[in-house]
C-alpha cells in the first residue's frame, strides 16, 4: 500500500510534460514584449533624443517672495471680466463663495471652491473700485472686503473706496496699481492716465479700440516707465513654452502656414450677455460711458453687450483673434504682419449688431515666408485648433501639444520608411496634467479651457492662468521687471488686430509700413 | 489519477482559453510595470456610476493610490502567469474575477456614461470586462490547471 502511494506521488515523465505544457507560451510572450519594448525605445530614442527635447523638465511653481511689498490695487470695471480678474487676484463676492460651496457639496467634481481656497495669496489689498453701474460697483466693494475668502456669514474687512470717476481713483495716494477691465473704448485713455499718475497697469485685451490710441498708449508707458501687463493669460500656459522648445529645435521644418480659429456656438460666447434687471439711467452713468466715443442715447443693450458695436468694442479681431495671435506670437515671435486682408459678415446673430459674427483674416509675413490665417464663427463649435504646418511636421497647439510627421518630410524620410514614424500617429504629444478630471461649467469656459486659456498645469497641479498672469505682473512691479505681455508685445497685438479690422471695415488690403510705423 | 470528466477536445479548448486570458492579463500588467508614469489615479478619478464616490475617494489619497497601483501592476502579472502556467490556477482565477469586477464597478457600461479615458469596448450595458469576468468564472468551474499546468506537479501529493 505504502509502496503504491509512493509510486503515485512520484512525478513521472507524463506529469512533467503536462505540467510544463504551457511554459513555451511565456517564451513567446517574452519575445513579443522584448520586440515591442525595443521598438518603443528606438522610437523614443530616435525622436526625443535626436531632437534634443526634454519634456521631463516641467515648469516649477514659484511662490511669491515672502518679504515683498503689499501692493494696493484699484479695479476699474467690474463686469464679467473684472469679476474674473478679481477672483484670480483672490477676491470674490461672498454670495459667490456660498454658491461654490453648495456646488461642491452637490458634485464632488466641482472644484471651484477648493481651487479658490488653495489659490495663493498675492499680498495685495483692493483699495479702490470704479464701475459706472451701481450694482457692479457694490458687488466689487463686497468682493474687495472679502479678504478671508468666506461666504455671506464670514468676517469681512472693508478696505476699498468706491470712486464714481476713474480719474479720482487714479489720484488716490493709497493705490499703487490698477486693473482695467472696462469695455475696449476706455482702455487707452484710462491706461494713459494711469501711467501719468504713476500707477502700474494690468489692462485687458484688445489693448486699444483705435490705431492712434495704440501709439499714444505705448508712448505713455515708455515715458513713465510703469509696469504694464496686457491680459493675455495664455502667456502662462505651460504647453506654449514646450511648443517654443519644439520650434527652436526646428522639429517642424520650415513653417509656411499657420491656421488659428475661434469656434463658439452659444449666445454668451457671441457677446449676448445678460441685461441686468436693475440697469437704468439712474443706476448707470451713461454720459461717462460714451465719453471717449461717438454719442448715442442711453441703451441697455449697448451698455451690457458693448462688444457688438464698433463704438465700444473691436469685434472678433480685438476680442478673440488677439488671444490666438498672442499664443502664436509668443512661440514664433511673429511681430506685426506685412499685410492683412479680411472678410466676414453678420450671418447668424441678426440682433442689430455691427461687428461680424463670422470673420476671417489672412496675414502675410514675407520675411518669414509664411501666412498666418485666422477664421472664426460664433455659430459653430466645430473644433479646429491652432495648427502650425511645417515641411517636416505639423503641430497642434492647445493645452495639449501634438506633433504629426509629414508624409513627405525630408528630415524624417528614413524614419517614415522604416515605420518608426507614422504620419497618422503623433510623434510627440505633450499632455500636461493628464490625470486631472474636472467639471467645467459653461460652453464658453470649456472653449477657453480647451485652448489653454483657463488653466495650465504645473507639476500636475491645475492653475488658473489668469491668476498666474496677474501674479507675474505683481511680481514684476515688486522687482522692477518687465512682464511677459508687456507694452511691446501688446503693441504688436493691437496693430495686428487693427489691421484685420480695418481690412474688413474698409474692404481693402492693409499694409504695415514698418519703417515709418504706419498702417497704409 | 482521475483527471476530469472532460473530453480531450473540451480540455484543449479550456486550456487554450485559459492561456489566452492569462496572456491578456500578463500583457496588461507588464505594460503598467514597464511604464514608470502609469498610475491608477486617472482611472479611479474617472469612475462613474453607483460606486464612483468610493473610487474617487481612493484617488484622493496618494498613499492608497500607490497601493492600488502596486496591486494592479503585480496583481495582473501574477494572475497572467498563474493562468498561463496553470500555477495556483484557482487563486489566480478568483483574483482575476475580483480585480476585473472592480474595473466593472468603477467603469460600469452605463449607456449615458462618458469616460474621459479610453476604456474597454462596450455594447450598451455589456462591456469587455464583464465578459472577461464570466469567462474567468467558466475557468473556475471547469478547472484545468491540475491537468495541464504546474498545479499538476504542485498538488500531486493530494491526488
XYZ file of C-alpha atoms in Angstrom:
679
model
C 0.000 0.000 0.000
C 2.708 2.433 1.055
C 4.701 1.408 -1.963
C 1.776 2.114 -4.222
C 1.256 5.607 -2.731
C 4.908 6.439 -3.169
C 4.634 5.321 -6.726
C 1.708 7.639 -7.446
C 3.427 10.586 -5.721
C 6.426 10.313 -7.924
C 6.434 12.708 -10.786
C 6.670 10.790 -13.968
C 7.507 11.954 -17.468
C 3.875 12.260 -18.364
C 3.244 14.592 -15.406
C 6.225 16.731 -16.277
C 5.102 17.089 -19.889
C 1.582 18.045 -18.911
C 2.748 20.241 -16.087
C 5.097 22.309 -18.216
C 2.996 22.155 -21.392
C 2.136 25.823 -21.406
C 5.585 27.102 -20.428
C 6.696 27.811 -24.032
C 3.881 30.372 -24.193
C 5.876 32.516 -21.768
C 8.826 32.370 -24.132
C 6.663 33.674 -26.955
C 5.277 36.351 -24.659
C 8.729 37.436 -23.580
C 9.929 37.610 -27.160
C 6.924 39.748 -28.105
C 7.416 42.079 -25.145
C 11.077 42.477 -25.979
C 10.294 43.354 -29.587
C 7.643 45.839 -28.517
C 9.855 47.408 -25.888
C 12.737 47.658 -28.307
C 10.582 49.290 -30.977
C 9.312 51.838 -28.485
C 12.765 52.511 -27.144
C 14.042 53.044 -30.676
C 11.160 55.310 -31.454
C 11.617 57.339 -28.316
C 15.334 57.447 -28.821
C 15.103 58.448 -32.426
C 12.586 61.219 -31.777
C 13.158 62.900 -28.459
C 16.867 62.240 -28.199
C 17.631 63.058 -31.765
C 15.597 66.235 -31.477
C 17.211 67.101 -28.171
C 13.864 67.576 -26.456
C 13.463 67.086 -22.773
C 9.850 67.034 -21.749
C 10.536 65.612 -18.347
C 11.566 69.108 -17.261
C 8.306 70.578 -16.078
C 7.842 74.186 -15.131
C 8.085 74.689 -11.434
C 5.904 76.617 -9.079
C 7.455 79.815 -7.772
C 5.741 81.182 -4.669
C 5.677 84.953 -4.330
C 8.548 86.466 -2.377
C 7.714 86.452 1.328
C 9.363 89.803 2.017
C 7.638 91.522 -0.921
C 5.723 94.738 -0.530
C 1.961 94.644 -0.088
C 0.573 96.216 -3.241
C -2.581 98.318 -3.095
C -4.812 97.874 -6.100
C -7.695 99.656 -7.717
C -10.111 97.874 -10.040
C -11.709 99.819 -12.872
C -14.572 97.893 -14.447
C -16.277 95.054 -12.589
C -18.267 93.394 -15.348
C -17.802 89.772 -16.390
C -14.043 90.011 -16.915
C -13.498 92.331 -13.973
C -15.101 89.747 -11.701
C -12.885 87.006 -13.093
C -9.777 89.115 -12.623
C -10.693 89.964 -9.032
C -11.233 86.250 -8.333
C -7.914 85.440 -9.925
C -6.386 88.043 -7.612
C -8.103 86.360 -4.630
C -11.289 88.373 -4.117
C -14.808 87.058 -4.706
C -18.257 88.156 -3.606
C -19.410 86.230 -0.506
C -22.586 85.142 -2.348
C -20.424 83.527 -4.997
C -18.464 81.614 -2.355
C -21.779 80.328 -0.962
C -22.708 79.154 -4.447
C -19.359 77.382 -4.919
C -19.656 75.702 -1.532
C -23.094 74.432 -2.491
C -21.804 73.253 -5.835
C -19.004 71.298 -4.174
C -21.486 69.633 -1.824
C -23.657 68.521 -4.705
C -20.914 67.438 -7.071
C -17.521 66.237 -5.901
C -16.067 67.208 -9.296
C -16.970 70.838 -8.715
C -13.626 72.184 -7.549
C -14.304 75.913 -7.804
C -14.438 76.457 -4.036
C -11.463 74.241 -3.276
C -9.394 75.790 -6.078
C -10.226 79.278 -4.869
C -9.239 78.483 -1.283
C -5.985 76.904 -2.443
C -5.130 79.820 -4.727
C -2.015 81.558 -3.479
C -2.457 84.839 -1.592
C -0.820 87.546 -3.678
C -0.109 90.007 -0.861
C -2.424 92.717 -2.139
C -5.329 94.804 -0.912
C -8.085 96.318 -3.033
C -8.301 99.971 -2.041
C -10.427 101.394 -4.811
C -13.204 100.265 -7.110
C -14.796 102.080 -10.001
C -17.724 100.952 -12.117
C -20.321 103.013 -13.907
C -23.135 100.650 -12.880
C -24.076 100.927 -9.202
C -24.850 97.211 -8.798
C -21.472 96.137 -10.157
C -19.664 98.768 -8.088
C -21.414 97.484 -4.969
C -20.510 93.882 -5.860
C -16.897 94.919 -6.328
C -16.877 96.579 -2.905
C -18.117 93.394 -1.275
C -15.618 91.248 -3.159
C -12.791 93.587 -2.116
C -13.867 93.313 1.528
C -13.909 89.506 1.432
C -10.252 89.154 2.370
C -10.792 85.836 4.132
C -12.500 84.176 1.132
C -15.638 83.434 3.125
C -19.341 83.114 2.434
C -22.069 85.533 3.485
C -21.703 84.561 7.158
C -17.951 85.267 7.151
C -15.990 88.157 8.593
C -15.462 90.986 6.114
C -12.782 93.665 6.137
C -13.832 96.641 4.021
C -10.732 98.352 2.617
C -11.961 99.772 -0.660
C -13.440 103.109 -1.502
C -15.849 103.488 -4.380
C -14.933 106.079 -6.972
C -17.520 107.301 -9.446
C -14.841 108.554 -11.811
C -11.691 106.598 -12.587
C -9.575 109.778 -12.629
C -10.300 110.240 -8.913
C -9.242 106.666 -8.241
C -6.005 107.336 -10.117
C -5.288 110.354 -7.906
C -5.631 108.349 -4.682
C -2.397 108.031 -2.687
C -3.293 104.618 -1.321
C -3.314 102.931 -4.733
C -0.158 101.598 -6.419
C -1.578 99.799 -9.407
C -4.811 99.349 -11.338
C -6.578 96.566 -13.142
C -8.521 97.908 -16.118
C -11.330 95.630 -17.287
C -13.638 98.119 -18.943
C -15.008 97.992 -22.482
C -12.275 98.443 -25.089
C -13.147 102.063 -25.889
C -11.931 103.136 -22.444
C -8.723 101.041 -22.276
C -6.283 103.503 -23.821
C -7.430 106.684 -22.098
C -7.553 105.030 -18.689
C -4.193 103.342 -19.123
C -2.565 106.554 -20.343
C -3.994 108.492 -17.397
C -2.914 105.720 -15.023
C 0.622 105.789 -16.421
C 0.820 109.542 -15.939
C -0.461 109.133 -12.393
C 2.385 106.652 -11.809
C 0.122 103.624 -11.355
C 1.151 100.261 -12.739
C -1.359 98.752 -15.137
C -2.962 95.418 -15.916
C -5.215 96.042 -18.897
C -7.493 93.646 -20.701
C -7.264 92.867 -24.385
C -7.770 94.184 -27.051
C -5.277 96.759 -25.986
C -6.969 99.720 -27.677
C -10.022 100.463 -29.802
C -8.176 102.552 -32.381
C -4.752 102.617 -34.019
C -3.916 106.095 -32.740
C -4.649 105.001 -29.188
C -2.125 102.163 -29.501
C 0.631 104.622 -30.375
C -0.384 107.047 -27.623
C -0.509 104.310 -25.017
C 2.877 102.893 -25.987
C 4.357 106.395 -25.715
C 2.830 106.927 -22.265
C 4.076 103.591 -20.927
C 7.588 104.107 -22.293
C 7.808 107.649 -20.962
C 6.531 106.918 -17.478
C 8.168 103.515 -17.029
C 5.189 101.985 -15.220
C 4.867 98.207 -15.425
C 2.114 97.198 -17.828
C 0.744 93.739 -18.463
C -1.756 93.042 -21.229
C -4.381 90.443 -20.300
C -3.330 87.532 -22.483
C -3.236 84.886 -19.799
C -2.255 82.311 -22.438
C 1.276 83.557 -21.761
C 1.172 81.358 -18.653
C 0.181 78.173 -20.472
C 2.848 75.558 -19.919
C 2.361 73.789 -23.248
C 3.151 77.003 -25.147
C 6.606 77.030 -23.578
C 7.099 73.453 -24.730
C 5.873 74.496 -28.167
C 8.594 77.116 -28.253
C 11.142 74.452 -27.473
C 9.828 72.335 -30.335
C 10.051 75.296 -32.699
C 13.553 76.204 -31.538
C 14.704 72.644 -32.230
C 13.220 73.004 -35.719
C 11.149 69.849 -35.320
C 8.534 71.108 -37.780
C 10.949 72.186 -40.502
C 10.138 75.294 -42.477
C 6.734 76.594 -41.398
C 4.790 78.175 -44.226
C 1.213 78.222 -42.953
C -0.334 78.799 -39.556
C -4.020 78.374 -39.007
C -5.832 79.560 -35.896
C -9.522 79.857 -35.241
C -12.380 80.693 -32.936
C -15.415 78.474 -32.750
C -18.229 79.207 -30.365
C -21.887 78.478 -30.508
C -23.762 79.997 -27.613
C -25.256 83.432 -27.058
C -22.865 84.213 -24.208
C -19.914 83.382 -26.435
C -21.420 85.660 -29.075
C -21.496 88.510 -26.537
C -25.261 88.425 -25.976
C -24.689 88.996 -22.265
C -27.492 89.312 -19.706
C -29.031 92.707 -19.275
C -29.128 93.354 -15.546
C -32.712 93.983 -14.327
C -31.565 96.898 -12.192
C -29.839 98.662 -15.068
C -31.474 102.027 -15.869
C -30.424 105.634 -16.452
C -30.288 106.324 -12.718
C -28.032 103.340 -11.878
C -25.756 103.687 -14.930
C -23.531 106.686 -15.652
C -24.200 106.666 -19.390
C -22.611 110.086 -20.025
C -19.288 108.813 -18.729
C -19.681 105.546 -20.630
C -19.818 107.267 -24.028
C -17.303 109.989 -23.198
C -14.386 108.766 -25.356
C -16.544 107.561 -28.284
C -19.453 108.555 -30.510
C -22.502 109.900 -28.679
C -25.597 107.709 -28.524
C -28.810 107.856 -26.489
C -28.961 105.639 -23.398
C -29.098 101.971 -24.347
C -29.047 98.983 -22.005
C -28.085 96.736 -24.901
C -25.098 98.859 -25.773
C -24.042 99.113 -22.133
C -24.199 95.391 -21.332
C -23.485 93.955 -24.815
C -20.985 96.580 -25.864
C -18.807 94.104 -27.780
C -21.392 94.059 -30.568
C -20.722 97.678 -31.598
C -17.654 99.290 -33.110
C -18.112 102.349 -30.883
C -17.042 100.352 -27.838
C -15.536 97.060 -28.944
C -13.180 95.663 -31.532
C -15.170 92.640 -32.692
C -13.669 89.228 -33.242
C -10.391 90.879 -34.225
C -9.752 92.558 -30.881
C -11.591 90.106 -28.669
C -10.613 86.657 -29.856
C -8.152 86.846 -32.742
C -5.847 88.572 -30.261
C -5.750 85.511 -27.955
C -4.848 83.229 -30.844
C -2.352 85.689 -32.297
C -0.674 86.246 -28.955
C -0.333 82.483 -28.422
C 1.436 82.161 -31.775
C 3.410 85.373 -31.293
C 4.869 84.177 -28.006
C 6.024 80.959 -29.635
C 7.161 82.211 -33.044
C 7.898 85.904 -32.336
C 5.995 86.856 -35.457
C 5.581 90.558 -34.727
C 3.412 92.791 -36.879
C 2.484 91.311 -40.264
C 3.380 92.878 -43.574
C -0.218 92.851 -44.808
C -3.749 91.835 -43.902
C -6.967 91.053 -45.720
C -10.220 90.166 -44.008
C -13.784 89.175 -44.730
C -16.905 88.007 -42.957
C -20.314 89.302 -42.018
C -23.207 89.263 -39.600
C -24.580 85.901 -40.659
C -26.201 84.373 -37.602
C -26.831 86.917 -34.835
C -29.092 89.337 -36.672
C -29.762 91.244 -33.459
C -28.748 94.672 -34.672
C -25.050 94.221 -34.023
C -22.414 95.875 -36.187
C -19.460 93.575 -35.634
C -19.338 90.406 -37.743
C -20.083 87.009 -36.188
C -18.164 85.194 -38.914
C -14.753 86.666 -39.573
C -11.634 85.654 -41.471
C -8.299 87.420 -41.605
C -5.187 86.444 -43.544
C -1.847 87.985 -42.635
C 1.318 87.740 -44.717
C 4.837 87.586 -43.322
C 7.007 87.633 -46.471
C 10.206 87.975 -44.451
C 9.335 84.789 -42.597
C 7.929 83.126 -45.718
C 4.651 82.344 -44.052
C 0.956 83.075 -43.919
C -0.965 83.410 -40.685
C -4.634 82.702 -41.106
C -7.499 83.256 -38.674
C -11.045 82.117 -39.169
C -13.901 82.427 -36.740
C -17.537 81.568 -36.344
C -19.753 82.400 -33.403
C -22.385 79.913 -34.555
C -20.483 76.627 -34.763
C -18.352 74.890 -32.180
C -16.626 72.643 -34.695
C -13.132 72.469 -33.227
C -10.101 73.133 -35.405
C -7.417 74.392 -33.077
C -4.151 76.146 -33.681
C -2.036 74.382 -36.264
C 1.465 75.205 -37.436
C 2.224 73.475 -40.698
C 5.844 72.776 -41.485
C 7.538 70.855 -44.252
C 8.564 68.078 -41.884
C 5.770 68.041 -39.339
C 2.619 69.824 -38.198
C 1.871 70.825 -34.634
C -1.481 71.285 -32.964
C -1.016 73.685 -30.102
C -3.604 73.722 -27.343
C -3.252 72.795 -23.686
C -2.077 69.543 -25.225
C 0.615 69.621 -27.885
C 0.547 67.136 -30.708
C 3.128 66.873 -33.474
C 2.448 64.749 -36.557
C 5.238 63.951 -39.003
C 4.507 64.889 -42.604
C 4.232 62.002 -45.050
C 6.565 63.805 -47.479
C 9.007 65.114 -44.898
C 12.641 65.231 -45.991
C 14.028 65.196 -42.489
C 12.090 62.173 -41.277
C 12.231 60.284 -44.576
C 14.241 57.401 -43.158
C 12.172 57.021 -40.007
C 8.974 57.153 -42.056
C 10.235 54.484 -44.424
C 11.397 52.325 -41.538
C 7.948 52.638 -39.987
C 9.322 54.217 -36.830
C 7.260 57.304 -37.593
C 3.731 57.184 -38.894
C 2.018 60.259 -40.359
C -1.267 59.109 -38.823
C 0.194 58.982 -35.332
C 1.671 61.794 -33.259
C 5.448 61.666 -32.995
C 5.268 63.920 -29.942
C 2.388 64.503 -27.610
C 2.726 66.635 -24.560
C -0.164 66.339 -22.145
C 0.308 68.389 -19.001
C -1.786 67.390 -16.003
C -3.242 64.489 -17.909
C -4.540 62.860 -14.774
C -6.942 65.680 -13.989
C -10.643 65.146 -14.447
C -12.871 68.081 -13.882
C -16.292 69.566 -14.253
C -16.126 72.864 -16.067
C -19.412 74.642 -16.343
C -20.343 76.800 -19.320
C -19.663 76.250 -23.001
C -17.606 79.435 -23.121
C -15.481 78.193 -20.234
C -14.971 74.864 -21.950
C -13.918 76.727 -25.047
C -11.303 78.641 -23.100
C -10.189 75.606 -21.093
C -9.512 73.608 -24.241
C -7.449 76.431 -25.656
C -5.297 76.655 -22.566
C -6.871 79.994 -21.719
C -8.374 78.986 -18.388
C -5.943 76.579 -16.807
C -2.434 75.339 -17.043
C -0.692 72.551 -15.165
C 2.412 72.926 -13.076
C 3.810 69.715 -11.646
C 0.472 68.022 -12.156
C -1.495 70.683 -10.289
C -4.016 72.831 -12.063
C -3.581 76.594 -12.055
C -5.840 79.374 -13.288
C -3.745 81.082 -15.972
C -5.334 84.464 -15.214
C -4.180 84.111 -11.605
C -0.631 83.358 -12.781
C -0.757 86.255 -15.221
C -1.762 88.737 -12.513
C 0.808 87.246 -10.168
C 3.550 87.684 -12.763
C 2.554 91.347 -13.172
C 2.609 91.945 -9.385
C 5.992 90.269 -9.009
C 7.364 92.384 -11.864
C 6.125 95.538 -10.117
C 7.873 94.435 -6.914
C 11.087 93.558 -8.696
C 11.062 96.260 -11.383
C 10.987 93.766 -14.256
C 9.025 93.619 -17.487
C 6.205 91.044 -17.618
C 5.711 88.569 -20.468
C 2.958 90.520 -22.217
C 4.422 93.993 -21.903
C 3.685 97.077 -23.998
C 5.859 95.936 -26.923
C 4.022 92.620 -27.162
C 0.749 94.447 -26.603
C 1.511 96.964 -29.328
C 2.152 94.159 -31.830
C -1.111 92.517 -30.817
C -3.062 95.769 -31.138
C -1.678 96.742 -34.554
C -2.197 93.237 -35.943
C -5.817 93.165 -34.775
C -6.456 96.695 -36.042
C -5.063 95.794 -39.461
C -7.599 92.975 -39.736
C -10.450 95.160 -38.513
C -9.557 97.977 -40.922
C -9.231 95.489 -43.793
C -12.725 94.213 -43.001
C -14.396 97.556 -42.404
C -12.778 99.307 -45.359
C -12.868 96.197 -47.535
C -9.258 96.505 -48.703
C -5.815 95.014 -48.250
C -3.972 96.795 -45.456
C -0.189 97.093 -45.191
C 2.160 97.827 -42.333
C 4.898 100.286 -43.185
C 7.441 99.078 -40.648
C 9.947 101.819 -41.343
C 7.529 104.646 -40.645
C 5.391 102.586 -38.241
C 2.193 103.304 -40.130
C -0.782 101.327 -41.345
C -1.282 102.114 -45.036
C -5.296 9.661 -11.073
C -8.721 10.811 -12.099
C -8.163 13.775 -14.340
C -11.615 15.019 -15.060
C -14.748 14.291 -16.937
C -13.617 16.474 -19.753
C -13.124 15.088 -23.207
C -9.791 15.796 -24.831
C -11.331 18.421 -27.077
C -13.049 20.156 -24.180
C -9.808 20.109 -22.258
C -7.865 21.518 -25.191
C -10.269 24.423 -25.711
C -10.384 25.239 -21.999
C -6.598 25.212 -21.671
C -6.148 27.419 -24.730
C -8.789 29.830 -23.403
C -7.002 29.903 -20.044
C -3.640 30.622 -21.651
C -5.072 33.377 -23.878
C -6.758 35.084 -20.952
C -3.576 34.782 -18.963
C -1.666 36.289 -21.846
C -4.022 39.272 -21.831
C -3.665 39.844 -18.073
C 0.091 39.434 -18.183
C 0.342 41.970 -21.004
C -1.883 44.475 -19.190
C 0.264 44.075 -16.095
C 3.604 44.247 -17.891
C 2.827 47.464 -19.782
C 1.892 49.085 -16.489
C 5.024 47.795 -14.776
C 7.200 48.983 -17.652
C 5.661 52.448 -17.802
C 7.131 54.434 -14.904
C 4.468 57.122 -15.337
C 1.498 54.786 -15.106
C -0.865 55.401 -12.234
C -4.370 54.256 -11.442
C -5.151 57.819 -10.321
C -6.805 58.998 -13.520
C -8.794 55.781 -13.927
C -10.060 55.934 -10.354
C -10.912 59.581 -10.709
C -12.772 58.928 -13.947
C -15.108 56.470 -12.191
C -18.816 56.750 -12.779
C -21.957 55.046 -11.613
C -23.046 53.891 -8.175
C -19.615 53.342 -6.659
C -17.853 56.329 -8.224
C -17.654 58.064 -4.834
C -15.622 55.239 -3.273
C -13.154 55.061 -6.156
C -12.751 58.819 -6.261
C -12.113 58.880 -2.526
C -9.369 56.302 -3.128
C -7.902 58.542 -5.829
C -7.723 61.462 -3.433
C -5.467 59.537 -1.060
C -1.930 59.359 -2.524
C -0.898 56.545 -0.164
C -3.853 54.453 -1.189
C -3.237 55.193 -4.864
C 0.271 53.768 -4.647
C -1.120 50.618 -3.001
C -3.738 50.321 -5.737
C -1.020 50.868 -8.342
C 1.121 48.084 -6.889
C -1.780 45.650 -6.615
C -2.869 46.362 -10.171
C 0.550 46.089 -11.765
C 1.823 42.993 -9.995
C -1.650 41.534 -9.469
C -2.248 41.438 -13.193
C 1.223 39.992 -13.798
C 0.650 37.276 -11.183
C -2.811 36.430 -12.470
C -1.431 36.277 -16.005
C 1.425 33.968 -15.038
C -0.916 31.814 -12.969
C -3.344 31.314 -15.835
C -0.688 30.666 -18.463
C 1.327 28.251 -16.358
C -1.624 26.719 -14.574
C 0.072 27.639 -11.333
C -2.193 28.161 -8.328
C -4.853 28.366 -11.017
C -7.774 28.590 -8.632
C -6.281 31.511 -6.686
C -5.309 33.271 -9.918
C -8.782 32.824 -11.400
C -10.587 34.052 -8.289
C -8.214 37.040 -8.000
C -8.905 37.850 -11.638
C -12.652 37.742 -11.065
C -12.324 40.107 -8.085
C -9.938 42.552 -9.777
C -11.796 42.805 -13.058
C -15.140 43.031 -11.246
C -13.709 46.133 -9.558
C -12.999 47.603 -13.000
C -16.621 46.874 -13.915
C -17.849 48.616 -10.766
C -15.653 51.647 -11.295
C -16.391 51.958 -15.008
C -19.820 50.390 -15.463
C -21.032 50.273 -19.053
C -23.789 52.766 -18.497
C -25.199 53.974 -21.752
C -25.055 57.595 -20.663
C -21.578 57.301 -19.150
C -18.947 59.313 -20.932
C -15.469 58.342 -19.833
C -12.549 60.605 -20.380
C -10.035 57.814 -20.696
C -10.227 55.278 -23.451
C -11.715 52.238 -21.747
C -12.794 48.804 -22.809
C -15.256 48.329 -25.615
C -18.865 48.142 -24.636
C -22.068 47.055 -26.273
C -24.501 49.101 -24.217
C -24.585 47.538 -20.733
C -22.285 44.690 -21.663
C -18.628 45.538 -21.672
C -15.429 43.636 -22.393
C -14.547 43.492 -18.714
C -17.900 41.981 -17.794
C -17.467 39.268 -20.419
C -13.946 38.684 -19.129
C -15.273 38.136 -15.600
C -17.671 35.456 -16.815
C -15.029 33.764 -18.930
C -12.908 33.560 -15.786
C -15.874 32.086 -13.931
C -16.087 29.377 -16.597
C -12.425 28.623 -15.977
C -13.170 28.459 -12.270
C -15.972 25.931 -12.751
C -14.031 23.868 -15.277
C -10.523 23.935 -13.833
C -7.666 22.626 -15.974
C -4.549 23.688 -14.067
C -4.252 20.348 -12.302
C -4.348 18.515 -15.621
C -2.322 20.753 -17.921
C -0.284 23.082 -15.740
C 2.140 23.296 -12.876
C -0.623 22.592 -10.399
C -0.397 19.027 -11.619
C 3.056 18.789 -10.074
C 2.355 21.033 -7.109
C -0.716 19.183 -5.899
C 0.484 15.767 -6.907
C 0.551 14.506 -3.306
C -3.055 15.278 -2.699
C -4.227 13.258 -5.637
